Short mmCIF file of C-alpha atoms in Angstrom, two decimals:
data_model
loop_
_atom_site.label_atom_id
_atom_site.label_comp_id
_atom_site.label_asym_id
_atom_site.label_seq_id
_atom_site.Cartn_x
_atom_site.Cartn_y
_atom_site.Cartn_z
CA MET A 1 -122.44 -110.96 -120.11
CA ASP A 2 -122.78 -107.20 -119.75
CA ILE A 3 -123.34 -105.24 -122.98
CA ILE A 4 -120.17 -103.20 -122.46
CA GLN A 5 -118.12 -106.37 -121.99
CA THR A 6 -119.67 -107.75 -125.17
CA ILE A 7 -118.66 -104.65 -127.12
CA LEU A 8 -115.09 -104.68 -125.77
CA LYS A 9 -114.47 -108.45 -125.97
CA ASP A 10 -112.81 -108.40 -129.42
CA SER A 11 -110.90 -105.16 -128.90
CA ASN A 12 -107.67 -104.06 -127.26
CA TYR A 13 -109.66 -102.31 -124.51
CA HIS A 14 -110.78 -103.63 -121.14
CA LEU A 15 -113.17 -102.39 -118.47
CA ALA A 16 -110.18 -101.85 -116.16
CA LEU A 17 -109.46 -98.67 -118.16
CA PHE A 18 -112.62 -97.06 -116.78
CA THR A 19 -113.75 -96.09 -113.30
CA LYS A 20 -116.87 -97.67 -111.83
CA LYS A 21 -118.64 -94.30 -112.18
CA GLU A 22 -117.71 -94.02 -115.88
CA ILE A 23 -119.03 -97.52 -116.54
CA GLU A 24 -122.29 -96.80 -114.70
CA ASP A 25 -122.73 -93.52 -116.60
CA LEU A 26 -122.17 -95.28 -119.92
CA GLN A 27 -124.60 -98.09 -119.03
CA GLU A 28 -127.30 -95.49 -118.37
CA THR A 29 -126.93 -94.05 -121.90
CA ILE A 30 -127.14 -97.34 -123.81
CA PHE A 31 -130.37 -97.94 -125.70
CA THR A 32 -131.43 -100.56 -128.23
CA LYS A 33 -133.02 -100.45 -131.66
CA ILE A 34 -134.23 -103.18 -133.96
CA THR A 35 -131.93 -103.18 -137.01
CA ARG A 36 -132.52 -105.70 -139.80
CA GLY A 37 -134.67 -107.74 -137.44
CA LYS A 38 -131.98 -107.87 -134.75
CA GLU A 39 -131.70 -105.92 -131.50
CA THR A 40 -128.65 -103.62 -131.63
CA SER A 41 -127.20 -101.46 -128.83
CA TYR A 42 -126.47 -97.76 -129.36
CA ILE A 43 -125.29 -94.70 -127.49
CA ASN A 44 -125.47 -91.07 -128.59
CA CYS A 45 -122.20 -89.57 -129.77
CA ILE A 46 -121.29 -86.69 -127.46
CA VAL A 47 -119.59 -84.84 -130.35
CA ARG A 48 -122.08 -85.31 -133.21
CA LYS A 49 -125.20 -85.74 -131.04
CA LYS A 50 -126.24 -88.75 -133.19
CA ASP A 51 -126.79 -92.48 -132.52
#
């Protein structure tokens, strides 16, 4: 399963809300960090410029 689908699976949102270009752009910005021994996905906030 795609990471974006995993994030949205328990929410009221669906990938159909986004264009293919928006999804591709978001996928390019996702990075992972090890947090408490577990790999966690992050993106940088475009407003706060933080993870």
